[in-house]
Amino acid sequence: MALQQKGMHGTWASRWTFIMAATGSAVGLGNMWKFPYVAGSNGGGAFVLIYLGCILLIGVPVMMAEVLIGRHGRQSPINSMNEAVADSNANSRWRSVGWLGVLAGLLILSFYAVIAGWALDYILLISSGDLQGINGAAAGAAFDNLLSNPGRLIMWQTLFMALCVIVVIGGVKRGLGIAVETLMPLLFLMMLMLLVFAFLKGNFEAAVNFLFSFNLDALTWRGVLEAMGQAFFTLSIGMGAIMAYGAYMPQDANIGKTILIVAFFDSAVAIISGLIIFSIVFATPGIEPSAGPGLMFISLPVAFGSMPGGLLIGAVFFVLVSIAAWSSAISLLEPCVAWLMEAKSISRAKANLVIAGTAWVLGLGSVFSFNIWSEYKVAGFTYFDFLDFLTANIMLPISGLLITLFVGYVIKREVIDFEMQGTSDKVMEVWQFTIRYIAPFAISLVFIMGVYDKFFA
Ligand code: PHE
């Protein structure tokens, strides 16, 4: 077994580029759109605490394990996993982990592009000035208007997918690397600006109270499952994205430290987004924090429309969301593209068109589930709800569980020791303990209770 492989896709320019890329992948709609509304509908504080606990006790160890497998194989998640399985003389069924991840990634990309399209649309909508001073009903109607128009949704979905292709076609160094090195600093700058605005003009205190006051009554097992699913989703783990990015990580970068930085950035952005959104929402009478998916697209525009200078800030906000979604979606596209290049020996450009085209077609189902197919429901799910639930709450936990078991019990010791060189004994001990005992137990428990709660309680 060769401990150090050479990959065909290249490596990031530096450890810092990996941090930017992984943070770019992690920070996305999950942080800005989903986290605030899921926290909102689960009552705030207690949910946030469980979420942060999941990030630290499950997310970080699993993320380290994924990066380790990726960097060992230096290929797409599917082939890196194959490599780790072969090098460890493990049962070939373990290979399914790579497939499960990449499939989940493709499904997520398909609906992610649709939601990101909403954000693109809202940049124009809010800049047009039409939302000045509107009330909740009018904002709801504006949002419904967008959702009921498949042509408009498809246009934005297509444009967003094209933006992703443009980056991923450039390859690891010139495409992905340069994109994240430009986009991430921009994202942090805009975020800071919005935070200052929220602090000065919003109801910051109410937002802090809401996010950090401990309201246990509002929490259910389903909420705990959502917190864990959200931790997986937001860290981009369980779906090949981080494994693929790990495959391009320089060999001398310390996995543990690097991943802790990424997890810190990601959690910080989720909390800051929550603070921004709820400060603005609470500053406007009559808007509920538990508005659900419409929080960002209905409640927030009302709030922006009622504040002096709000529409300009609102436009900046939706540019920020679009950038965050963009830097995430490229990490969903890359694993499949890398795999197709390896499997069929085709060019990066061709692989991009095939994968993006497939995701685009799958995404049409999500587009239609907001309009012409909105009546078709299976077990209460529309096509979009189903994909969202299936990926975040079923596929990602299963894939995460398998990764913890594989790296905890199956993978050859030499691989771990080689990839984790320079990690202190104490950190190794804690990581091994969490990946062997805490994470598998917690994932299984939460998964079983959450699914039971959802379907049988
Ligand atoms: N982490 C991203 C977010 O929070 C979503 C994502 C998942 C991106 C998986 C890439 C891979 O929005």
GROMACS .gro file of C-alpha atoms and ligand atoms in nm:
model
  469
    1MET     CA    1   0.000   0.000   0.000
    2ALA     CA    2   0.138   0.337  -0.098
    3LEU     CA    3   0.069   0.584   0.177
    4GLN     CA    4   0.104   0.893  -0.034
    5GLN     CA    5  -0.093   0.900  -0.360
    6LYS     CA    6  -0.079   1.141  -0.648
    7GLY     CA    7  -0.412   1.260  -0.782
    8MET     CA    8  -0.501   1.358  -1.136
    9HIS     CA    9  -0.699   1.664  -1.030
   10GLY     CA   10  -0.422   1.860  -0.855
   11THR     CA   11  -0.411   2.020  -0.508
   12TRP     CA   12  -0.508   2.352  -0.349
   13ALA     CA   13  -0.241   2.620  -0.359
   14SER     CA   14  -0.213   2.613   0.021
   15ARG     CA   15  -0.382   2.502   0.340
   16TRP     CA   16  -0.548   2.842   0.349
   17THR     CA   17  -0.711   2.778   0.012
   18PHE     CA   18  -0.848   2.452   0.150
   19ILE     CA   19  -0.990   2.641   0.447
   20MET     CA   20  -1.156   2.894   0.217
   21ALA     CA   21  -1.289   2.618  -0.009
   22ALA     CA   22  -1.424   2.406   0.275
   23THR     CA   23  -1.574   2.712   0.443
   24GLY     CA   24  -1.722   2.811   0.109
   25SER     CA   25  -1.878   2.469   0.081
   26ALA     CA   26  -2.003   2.472   0.439
   27VAL     CA   27  -2.140   2.825   0.444
   28GLY     CA   28  -2.446   2.837   0.225
   29LEU     CA   29  -2.822   2.832   0.216
   30GLY     CA   30  -2.802   2.598   0.514
   31ASN     CA   31  -2.661   2.876   0.729
   32MET     CA   32  -2.858   3.169   0.597
   33TRP     CA   33  -3.189   3.030   0.488
   34LYS     CA   34  -3.238   2.704   0.671
   35PHE     CA   35  -3.070   2.752   1.009
   36PRO     CA   36  -3.265   3.062   1.113
   37TYR     CA   37  -3.603   2.920   1.017
   38VAL     CA   38  -3.544   2.572   1.161
   39ALA     CA   39  -3.416   2.732   1.481
   40GLY     CA   40  -3.717   2.962   1.469
   41SER     CA   41  -3.972   2.684   1.435
   42ASN     CA   42  -3.804   2.480   1.708
   43GLY     CA   43  -3.823   2.761   1.958
   44GLY     CA   44  -3.469   2.901   1.944
   45GLY     CA   45  -3.220   2.855   2.227
   46ALA     CA   46  -3.243   2.485   2.314
   47PHE     CA   47  -3.230   2.392   1.948
   48VAL     CA   48  -2.924   2.609   1.893
   49LEU     CA   49  -2.745   2.442   2.181
   50ILE     CA   50  -2.818   2.093   2.050
   51TYR     CA   51  -2.713   2.203   1.705
   52LEU     CA   52  -2.378   2.332   1.831
   53GLY     CA   53  -2.335   2.011   2.033
   54CYS     CA   54  -2.393   1.807   1.717
   55ILE     CA   55  -2.138   2.015   1.527
   56LEU     CA   56  -1.869   1.958   1.788
   57LEU     CA   57  -1.938   1.598   1.890
   58ILE     CA   58  -2.049   1.453   1.559
   59GLY     CA   59  -1.978   1.699   1.280
   60VAL     CA   60  -1.613   1.775   1.346
   61PRO     CA   61  -1.503   1.413   1.400
   62VAL     CA   62  -1.692   1.294   1.091
   63MET     CA   63  -1.554   1.581   0.886
   64MET     CA   64  -1.200   1.488   0.990
   65ALA     CA   65  -1.266   1.126   0.895
   66GLU     CA   66  -1.395   1.229   0.552
   67VAL     CA   67  -1.099   1.452   0.481
   68LEU     CA   68  -0.868   1.173   0.590
   69ILE     CA   69  -1.023   0.926   0.345
   70GLY     CA   70  -1.018   1.185   0.070
   71ARG     CA   71  -0.658   1.288   0.120
   72HIS     CA   72  -0.547   0.928   0.140
   73GLY     CA   73  -0.709   0.843  -0.194
   74ARG     CA   74  -0.661   1.179  -0.372
   75GLN     CA   75  -0.948   1.101  -0.610
   76SER     CA   76  -1.324   1.147  -0.627
   77PRO     CA   77  -1.506   1.026  -0.313
   78ILE     CA   78  -1.610   0.705  -0.485
   79ASN     CA   79  -1.258   0.610  -0.583
   80SER     CA   80  -1.097   0.743  -0.265
   81MET     CA   81  -1.333   0.523  -0.070
   82ASN     CA   82  -1.248   0.228  -0.296
   83GLU     CA   83  -0.882   0.294  -0.232
   84ALA     CA   84  -0.927   0.304   0.145
   85VAL     CA   85  -1.133  -0.015   0.134
   86ALA     CA   86  -0.873  -0.195  -0.076
   87ASP     CA   87  -0.581  -0.072   0.137
   88SER     CA   88  -0.757  -0.188   0.451
   89ASN     CA   89  -0.853  -0.529   0.304
   90ALA     CA   90  -1.208  -0.447   0.405
   91ASN     CA   91  -1.533  -0.595   0.276
   92SER     CA   92  -1.611  -0.443  -0.062
   93ARG     CA   93  -1.959  -0.342   0.056
   94TRP     CA   94  -1.795  -0.048   0.231
   95ARG     CA   95  -1.751   0.102  -0.114
   96SER     CA   96  -2.118   0.192  -0.112
   97VAL     CA   97  -2.033   0.477   0.126
   98GLY     CA   98  -1.870   0.671  -0.157
   99TRP     CA   99  -2.166   0.610  -0.384
  100LEU     CA  100  -2.421   0.705  -0.122
  101GLY     CA  101  -2.239   1.031  -0.062
  102VAL     CA  102  -2.205   1.128  -0.424
  103LEU     CA  103  -2.567   1.039  -0.498
  104ALA     CA  104  -2.684   1.251  -0.204
  105GLY     CA  105  -2.467   1.533  -0.337
  106LEU     CA  106  -2.625   1.515  -0.680
  107LEU     CA  107  -2.978   1.518  -0.536
  108ILE     CA  108  -2.894   1.812  -0.312
  109LEU     CA  109  -2.741   2.003  -0.601
  110SER     CA  110  -3.062   1.955  -0.798
  111PHE     CA  111  -3.282   2.137  -0.548
  112TYR     CA  112  -3.010   2.366  -0.417
  113ALA     CA  113  -2.990   2.535  -0.757
  114VAL     CA  114  -3.363   2.603  -0.746
  115ILE     CA  115  -3.355   2.770  -0.405
  116ALA     CA  116  -3.040   2.962  -0.495
  117GLY     CA  117  -3.238   3.081  -0.797
  118TRP     CA  118  -3.491   3.242  -0.560
  119ALA     CA  119  -3.209   3.442  -0.402
  120LEU     CA  120  -3.091   3.559  -0.744
  121ASP     CA  121  -3.445   3.663  -0.833
  122TYR     CA  122  -3.476   3.855  -0.507
  123ILE     CA  123  -3.166   4.062  -0.581
  124LEU     CA  124  -3.356   4.213  -0.873
  125LEU     CA  125  -3.694   4.217  -0.701
  126ILE     CA  126  -3.570   4.404  -0.399
  127SER     CA  127  -3.355   4.643  -0.605
  128SER     CA  128  -3.657   4.732  -0.818
  129GLY     CA  129  -3.805   4.920  -0.523
  130ASP     CA  130  -4.140   4.741  -0.557
  131LEU     CA  131  -4.115   4.604  -0.207
  132GLN     CA  132  -4.092   4.947  -0.042
  133GLY     CA  133  -4.330   4.960   0.253
  134ILE     CA  134  -4.518   4.641   0.165
  135ASN     CA  135  -4.701   4.441   0.429
  136GLY     CA  136  -4.680   4.068   0.500
  137ALA     CA  137  -4.967   3.977   0.269
  138ALA     CA  138  -4.815   4.161  -0.025
  139ALA     CA  139  -4.473   4.010   0.041
  140GLY     CA  140  -4.635   3.668   0.058
  141ALA     CA  141  -4.806   3.735  -0.272
  142ALA     CA  142  -4.477   3.846  -0.431
  143PHE     CA  143  -4.314   3.523  -0.316
  144ASP     CA  144  -4.608   3.311  -0.436
  145ASN     CA  145  -4.590   3.493  -0.762
  146LEU     CA  146  -4.232   3.375  -0.806
  147LEU     CA  147  -4.307   3.019  -0.698
  148SER     CA  148  -4.609   2.987  -0.923
  149ASN     CA  149  -4.408   3.077  -1.230
  150PRO     CA  150  -4.209   2.773  -1.353
  151GLY     CA  151  -4.049   2.967  -1.640
  152ARG     CA  152  -3.905   3.228  -1.405
  153LEU     CA  153  -3.781   2.960  -1.164
  154ILE     CA  154  -3.620   2.759  -1.444
  155MET     CA  155  -3.446   3.065  -1.582
  156TRP     CA  156  -3.277   3.135  -1.248
  157GLN     CA  157  -3.205   2.769  -1.183
  158THR     CA  158  -3.034   2.750  -1.523
  159LEU     CA  159  -2.834   3.065  -1.468
  160PHE     CA  160  -2.720   2.944  -1.127
  161MET     CA  161  -2.618   2.605  -1.265
  162ALA     CA  162  -2.424   2.779  -1.541
  163LEU     CA  163  -2.237   2.987  -1.283
  164CYS     CA  164  -2.135   2.667  -1.109
  165VAL     CA  165  -2.019   2.505  -1.432
  166ILE     CA  166  -1.805   2.808  -1.517
  167VAL     CA  167  -1.613   2.766  -1.192
  168VAL     CA  168  -1.581   2.388  -1.187
  169ILE     CA  169  -1.471   2.371  -1.550
  170GLY     CA  170  -1.162   2.573  -1.451
  171GLY     CA  171  -1.036   2.284  -1.235
  172VAL     CA  172  -0.905   2.277  -0.880
  173LYS     CA  173  -0.644   2.553  -0.889
  174ARG     CA  174  -0.769   2.794  -1.150
  175GLY     CA  175  -1.143   2.739  -1.113
  176LEU     CA  176  -1.241   2.640  -0.762
  177GLY     CA  177  -0.932   2.778  -0.591
  178ILE     CA  178  -0.950   3.126  -0.740
  179ALA     CA  179  -1.328   3.144  -0.695
  180VAL     CA  180  -1.318   3.070  -0.323
  181GLU     CA  181  -1.021   3.298  -0.262
  182THR     CA  182  -1.219   3.584  -0.412
  183LEU     CA  183  -1.568   3.503  -0.290
  184MET     CA  184  -1.503   3.417   0.072
  185PRO     CA  185  -1.339   3.745   0.180
  186LEU     CA  186  -1.619   3.926  -0.002
  187LEU     CA  187  -1.875   3.720   0.184
  188PHE     CA  188  -1.723   3.798   0.523
  189LEU     CA  189  -1.708   4.167   0.444
  190MET     CA  190  -2.075   4.182   0.344
  191MET     CA  191  -2.173   3.979   0.643
  192LEU     CA  192  -1.996   4.221   0.874
  193MET     CA  193  -2.169   4.513   0.710
  194LEU     CA  194  -2.511   4.354   0.755
  195LEU     CA  195  -2.434   4.270   1.115
  196VAL     CA  196  -2.352   4.634   1.185
  197PHE     CA  197  -2.678   4.738   1.017
  198ALA     CA  198  -2.876   4.482   1.218
  199PHE     CA  199  -2.709   4.599   1.538
  200LEU     CA  200  -2.778   4.966   1.472
  201LYS     CA  201  -3.122   4.946   1.314
  202GLY     CA  202  -3.269   4.613   1.419
  203ASN     CA  203  -3.386   4.471   1.748
  204PHE     CA  204  -3.056   4.307   1.831
  205GLU     CA  205  -3.143   4.232   2.190
  206ALA     CA  206  -3.455   4.036   2.098
  207ALA     CA  207  -3.253   3.837   1.847
  208VAL     CA  208  -2.992   3.748   2.107
  209ASN     CA  209  -3.262   3.649   2.353
  210PHE     CA  210  -3.436   3.436   2.099
  211LEU     CA  211  -3.125   3.251   1.985
  212PHE     CA  212  -2.973   3.199   2.325
  213SER     CA  213  -3.259   3.166   2.572
  214PHE     CA  214  -3.318   2.809   2.667
  215ASN     CA  215  -3.667   2.701   2.567
  216LEU     CA  216  -3.679   2.327   2.620
  217ASP     CA  217  -4.056   2.295   2.580
  218ALA     CA  218  -4.043   2.369   2.209
  219LEU     CA  219  -3.796   2.091   2.143
  220THR     CA  220  -3.906   1.747   2.020
  221TRP     CA  221  -3.715   1.440   1.901
  222ARG     CA  222  -3.796   1.549   1.554
  223GLY     CA  223  -3.631   1.880   1.641
  224VAL     CA  224  -3.322   1.699   1.765
  225LEU     CA  225  -3.306   1.501   1.440
  226GLU     CA  226  -3.342   1.826   1.250
  227ALA     CA  227  -3.058   1.974   1.454
  228MET     CA  228  -2.836   1.680   1.366
  229GLY     CA  229  -2.944   1.676   1.002
  230GLN     CA  230  -2.873   2.046   0.993
  231ALA     CA  231  -2.526   1.991   1.144
  232PHE     CA  232  -2.447   1.742   0.867
  233PHE     CA  233  -2.595   1.958   0.597
  234THR     CA  234  -2.428   2.277   0.705
  235LEU     CA  235  -2.083   2.118   0.736
  236SER     CA  236  -2.130   1.957   0.393
  237ILE     CA  237  -2.052   1.616   0.540
  238GLY     CA  238  -2.193   1.279   0.441
  239MET     CA  239  -2.217   1.367   0.073
  240GLY     CA  240  -1.872   1.354  -0.070
  241ALA     CA  241  -1.816   1.729  -0.089
  242ILE     CA  242  -1.567   1.749   0.195
  243MET     CA  243  -1.410   1.418   0.097
  244ALA     CA  244  -1.354   1.555  -0.253
  245TYR     CA  245  -1.205   1.878  -0.120
  246GLY     CA  246  -0.993   1.678   0.123
  247ALA     CA  247  -0.846   1.495  -0.176
  248TYR     CA  248  -0.693   1.825  -0.288
  249MET     CA  249  -0.556   1.920   0.054
  250PRO     CA  250  -0.178   1.967   0.077
  251GLN     CA  251  -0.012   1.679   0.257
  252ASP     CA  252   0.149   1.894   0.525
  253ALA     CA  253  -0.177   2.049   0.649
  254ASN     CA  254  -0.293   1.927   0.989
  255ILE     CA  255  -0.641   1.781   0.947
  256GLY     CA  256  -0.768   1.835   1.302
  257LYS     CA  257  -0.670   2.200   1.333
  258THR     CA  258  -0.784   2.285   0.984
  259ILE     CA  259  -1.125   2.128   1.028
  260LEU     CA  260  -1.179   2.300   1.362
  261ILE     CA  261  -1.123   2.634   1.190
  262VAL     CA  262  -1.375   2.548   0.919
  263ALA     CA  263  -1.635   2.433   1.172
  264PHE     CA  264  -1.581   2.750   1.372
  265PHE     CA  265  -1.632   2.972   1.066
  266ASP     CA  266  -1.940   2.781   0.967
  267SER     CA  267  -2.104   2.800   1.309
  268ALA     CA  268  -2.013   3.166   1.338
  269VAL     CA  269  -2.181   3.242   1.007
  270ALA     CA  270  -2.497   3.051   1.107
  271ILE     CA  271  -2.522   3.239   1.438
  272ILE     CA  272  -2.444   3.574   1.276
  273SER     CA  273  -2.704   3.508   1.005
  274GLY     CA  274  -2.954   3.425   1.275
  275LEU     CA  275  -2.869   3.746   1.458
  276ILE     CA  276  -2.902   3.954   1.141
  277ILE     CA  277  -3.230   3.797   1.033
  278PHE     CA  278  -3.400   3.795   1.372
  279SER     CA  279  -3.282   4.149   1.459
  280ILE     CA  280  -3.451   4.268   1.144
  281VAL     CA  281  -3.758   4.047   1.187
  282PHE     CA  282  -3.812   4.149   1.551
  283ALA     CA  283  -3.779   4.515   1.460
  284THR     CA  284  -4.095   4.484   1.252
  285PRO     CA  285  -4.419   4.437   1.444
  286GLY     CA  286  -4.638   4.142   1.355
  287ILE     CA  287  -4.376   3.910   1.206
  288GLU     CA  288  -4.326   3.570   1.359
  289PRO     CA  289  -3.982   3.407   1.396
  290SER     CA  290  -4.142   3.071   1.328
  291ALA     CA  291  -4.248   3.162   0.975
  292GLY     CA  292  -4.076   2.857   0.822
  293PRO     CA  293  -3.912   2.850   0.480
  294GLY     CA  294  -4.074   3.182   0.394
  295LEU     CA  295  -3.882   3.359   0.668
  296MET     CA  296  -3.612   3.482   0.435
  297PHE     CA  297  -3.829   3.550   0.134
  298ILE     CA  298  -4.141   3.693   0.296
  299SER     CA  299  -4.072   3.819   0.646
  300LEU     CA  300  -3.735   3.965   0.569
  301PRO     CA  301  -3.843   4.170   0.265
  302VAL     CA  302  -4.128   4.319   0.470
  303ALA     CA  303  -3.877   4.416   0.735
  304PHE     CA  304  -3.630   4.555   0.481
  305GLY     CA  305  -3.909   4.742   0.304
  306SER     CA  306  -4.004   4.921   0.624
  307MET     CA  307  -3.657   5.044   0.716
  308PRO     CA  308  -3.485   5.354   0.584
  309GLY     CA  309  -3.223   5.237   0.335
  310GLY     CA  310  -3.355   4.887   0.390
  311LEU     CA  311  -3.399   4.795   0.027
  312LEU     CA  312  -3.036   4.863  -0.055
  313ILE     CA  313  -2.927   4.655   0.241
  314GLY     CA  314  -3.178   4.392   0.134
  315ALA     CA  315  -3.019   4.373  -0.209
  316VAL     CA  316  -2.677   4.331  -0.047
  317PHE     CA  317  -2.827   4.059   0.170
  318PHE     CA  318  -2.950   3.858  -0.127
  319VAL     CA  319  -2.619   3.903  -0.312
  320LEU     CA  320  -2.454   3.761  -0.001
  321VAL     CA  321  -2.691   3.463   0.005
  322SER     CA  322  -2.630   3.399  -0.365
  323ILE     CA  323  -2.254   3.403  -0.323
  324ALA     CA  324  -2.277   3.168  -0.028
  325ALA     CA  325  -2.497   2.932  -0.229
  326TRP     CA  326  -2.263   2.950  -0.525
  327SER     CA  327  -1.952   2.858  -0.328
  328SER     CA  328  -2.146   2.565  -0.180
  329ALA     CA  329  -2.295   2.435  -0.501
  330ILE     CA  330  -1.957   2.410  -0.673
  331SER     CA  331  -1.856   2.164  -0.402
  332LEU     CA  332  -2.160   1.952  -0.484
  333LEU     CA  333  -2.075   1.949  -0.851
  334GLU     CA  334  -1.704   1.874  -0.813
  335PRO     CA  335  -1.726   1.520  -0.659
  336CYS     CA  336  -1.947   1.388  -0.941
  337VAL     CA  337  -1.739   1.562  -1.205
  338ALA     CA  338  -1.416   1.422  -1.063
  339TRP     CA  339  -1.568   1.075  -1.056
  340LEU     CA  340  -1.692   1.092  -1.415
  341MET     CA  341  -1.351   1.210  -1.534
  342GLU     CA  342  -1.186   0.916  -1.361
  343ALA     CA  343  -1.441   0.657  -1.463
  344LYS     CA  344  -1.489   0.747  -1.827
  345SER     CA  345  -1.161   0.926  -1.896
  346ILE     CA  346  -1.348   1.225  -2.036
  347SER     CA  347  -1.251   1.590  -2.016
  348ARG     CA  348  -1.347   1.811  -1.725
  349ALA     CA  349  -1.564   2.019  -1.957
  350LYS     CA  350  -1.765   1.723  -2.082
  351ALA     CA  351  -1.803   1.577  -1.733
  352ASN     CA  352  -1.934   1.913  -1.614
  353LEU     CA  353  -2.198   1.931  -1.880
  354VAL     CA  354  -2.319   1.577  -1.815
  355ILE     CA  355  -2.344   1.618  -1.436
  356ALA     CA  356  -2.483   1.969  -1.435
  357GLY     CA  357  -2.733   1.863  -1.701
  358THR     CA  358  -2.846   1.568  -1.490
  359ALA     CA  359  -2.883   1.784  -1.180
  360TRP     CA  360  -3.071   2.040  -1.385
  361VAL     CA  361  -3.324   1.783  -1.507
  362LEU     CA  362  -3.368   1.643  -1.155
  363GLY     CA  363  -3.416   1.999  -1.036
  364LEU     CA  364  -3.716   2.048  -1.262
  365GLY     CA  365  -3.911   1.824  -1.023
  366SER     CA  366  -3.836   2.071  -0.745
  367VAL     CA  367  -3.936   2.363  -0.965
  368PHE     CA  368  -4.269   2.198  -1.041
  369SER     CA  369  -4.335   2.095  -0.682
  370PHE     CA  370  -4.392   2.463  -0.607
  371ASN     CA  371  -4.651   2.505  -0.879
  372ILE     CA  372  -4.795   2.250  -1.123
  373TRP     CA  373  -4.708   1.950  -0.906
  374SER     CA  374  -4.778   2.110  -0.569
  375GLU     CA  375  -5.082   1.886  -0.520
  376TYR     CA  376  -4.889   1.561  -0.570
  377LYS     CA  377  -4.781   1.446  -0.229
  378VAL     CA  378  -4.651   1.119  -0.099
  379ALA     CA  379  -4.667   1.078   0.281
  380GLY     CA  380  -4.729   1.450   0.301
  381PHE     CA  381  -4.419   1.537   0.103
  382THR     CA  382  -4.397   1.720  -0.224
  383TYR     CA  383  -4.110   1.616  -0.451
  384PHE     CA  384  -3.897   1.897  -0.307
  385ASP     CA  385  -3.986   1.825   0.058
  386PHE     CA  386  -3.914   1.461  -0.006
  387LEU     CA  387  -3.566   1.524  -0.147
  388ASP     CA  388  -3.488   1.767   0.132
  389PHE     CA  389  -3.596   1.520   0.400
  390LEU     CA  390  -3.442   1.218   0.230
  391THR     CA  391  -3.101   1.378   0.187
  392ALA     CA  392  -3.058   1.578   0.510
  393ASN     CA  393  -3.237   1.347   0.749
  394ILE     CA  394  -3.182   1.000   0.603
  395MET     CA  395  -2.895   0.977   0.355
  396LEU     CA  396  -2.653   1.209   0.533
  397PRO     CA  397  -2.693   1.048   0.877
  398ILE     CA  398  -2.655   0.697   0.728
  399SER     CA  399  -2.352   0.797   0.528
  400GLY     CA  400  -2.210   0.977   0.833
  401LEU     CA  401  -2.268   0.671   1.048
  402LEU     CA  402  -2.095   0.443   0.800
  403ILE     CA  403  -1.799   0.680   0.780
  404THR     CA  404  -1.758   0.684   1.159
  405LEU     CA  405  -1.771   0.303   1.169
  406PHE     CA  406  -1.530   0.268   0.879
  407VAL     CA  407  -1.271   0.509   1.016
  408GLY     CA  408  -1.337   0.404   1.376
  409TYR     CA  409  -1.307   0.030   1.330
  410VAL     CA  410  -1.215  -0.082   0.981
  411ILE     CA  411  -0.954   0.136   0.816
  412LYS     CA  412  -0.590   0.030   0.847
  413ARG     CA  413  -0.404   0.191   1.132
  414GLU     CA  414  -0.116   0.300   0.906
  415VAL     CA  415  -0.349   0.515   0.699
  416ILE     CA  416  -0.474   0.699   1.006
  417ASP     CA  417  -0.127   0.741   1.150
  418PHE     CA  418   0.009   0.871   0.821
  419GLU     CA  419  -0.269   1.122   0.759
  420MET     CA  420  -0.284   1.239   1.120
  421GLN     CA  421   0.090   1.295   1.162
  422GLY     CA  422   0.172   1.586   1.388
  423THR     CA  423  -0.156   1.559   1.580
  424SER     CA  424  -0.102   1.553   1.955
  425ASP     CA  425  -0.179   1.233   2.144
  426LYS     CA  426  -0.452   1.403   2.343
  427VAL     CA  427  -0.636   1.519   2.030
  428MET     CA  428  -0.600   1.175   1.873
  429GLU     CA  429  -0.746   1.014   2.181
  430VAL     CA  430  -1.046   1.245   2.192
  431TRP     CA  431  -1.107   1.210   1.819
  432GLN     CA  432  -1.082   0.831   1.826
  433PHE     CA  433  -1.314   0.812   2.122
  434THR     CA  434  -1.579   1.033   1.961
  435ILE     CA  435  -1.558   0.861   1.625
  436ARG     CA  436  -1.581   0.513   1.777
  437TYR     CA  437  -1.831   0.556   2.053
  438ILE     CA  438  -2.001   0.894   2.079
  439ALA     CA  439  -2.074   0.976   1.716
  440PRO     CA  440  -2.210   0.634   1.603
  441PHE     CA  441  -2.425   0.609   1.914
  442ALA     CA  442  -2.557   0.963   1.887
  443ILE     CA  443  -2.625   0.938   1.515
  444SER     CA  444  -2.813   0.608   1.554
  445LEU     CA  445  -3.018   0.725   1.851
  446VAL     CA  446  -3.118   1.055   1.698
  447PHE     CA  447  -3.188   0.894   1.364
  448ILE     CA  448  -3.416   0.625   1.507
  449MET     CA  449  -3.602   0.859   1.742
  450GLY     CA  450  -3.639   1.128   1.478
  451VAL     CA  451  -3.772   0.897   1.209
  452TYR     CA  452  -4.007   0.735   1.461
  453ASP     CA  453  -4.131   1.076   1.568
  454LYS     CA  454  -4.183   1.183   1.210
  455PHE     CA  455  -4.372   0.881   1.085
  456PHE     CA  456  -4.521   0.695   1.380
  457ALA     CA  457  -4.571   0.923   1.678
  458PHE     N1  458  -2.322   2.323   0.353
  458PHE     C1  459  -2.408   2.385   0.259
  458PHE     C2  460  -2.501   2.479   0.328
  458PHE     O1  461  -2.503   2.491   0.446
  458PHE     C3  462  -2.486   2.287   0.181
  458PHE     C4  463  -2.402   2.187   0.116
  458PHE     C5  464  -2.418   2.059   0.145
  458PHE     C6  465  -2.303   2.224   0.029
  458PHE     C7  466  -2.336   1.967   0.091
  458PHE     C8  467  -2.222   2.133  -0.024
  458PHE     C9  468  -2.237   2.003   0.007
  458PHE     O2  469  -2.579   2.543   0.264
   0.00000   0.00000   0.00000
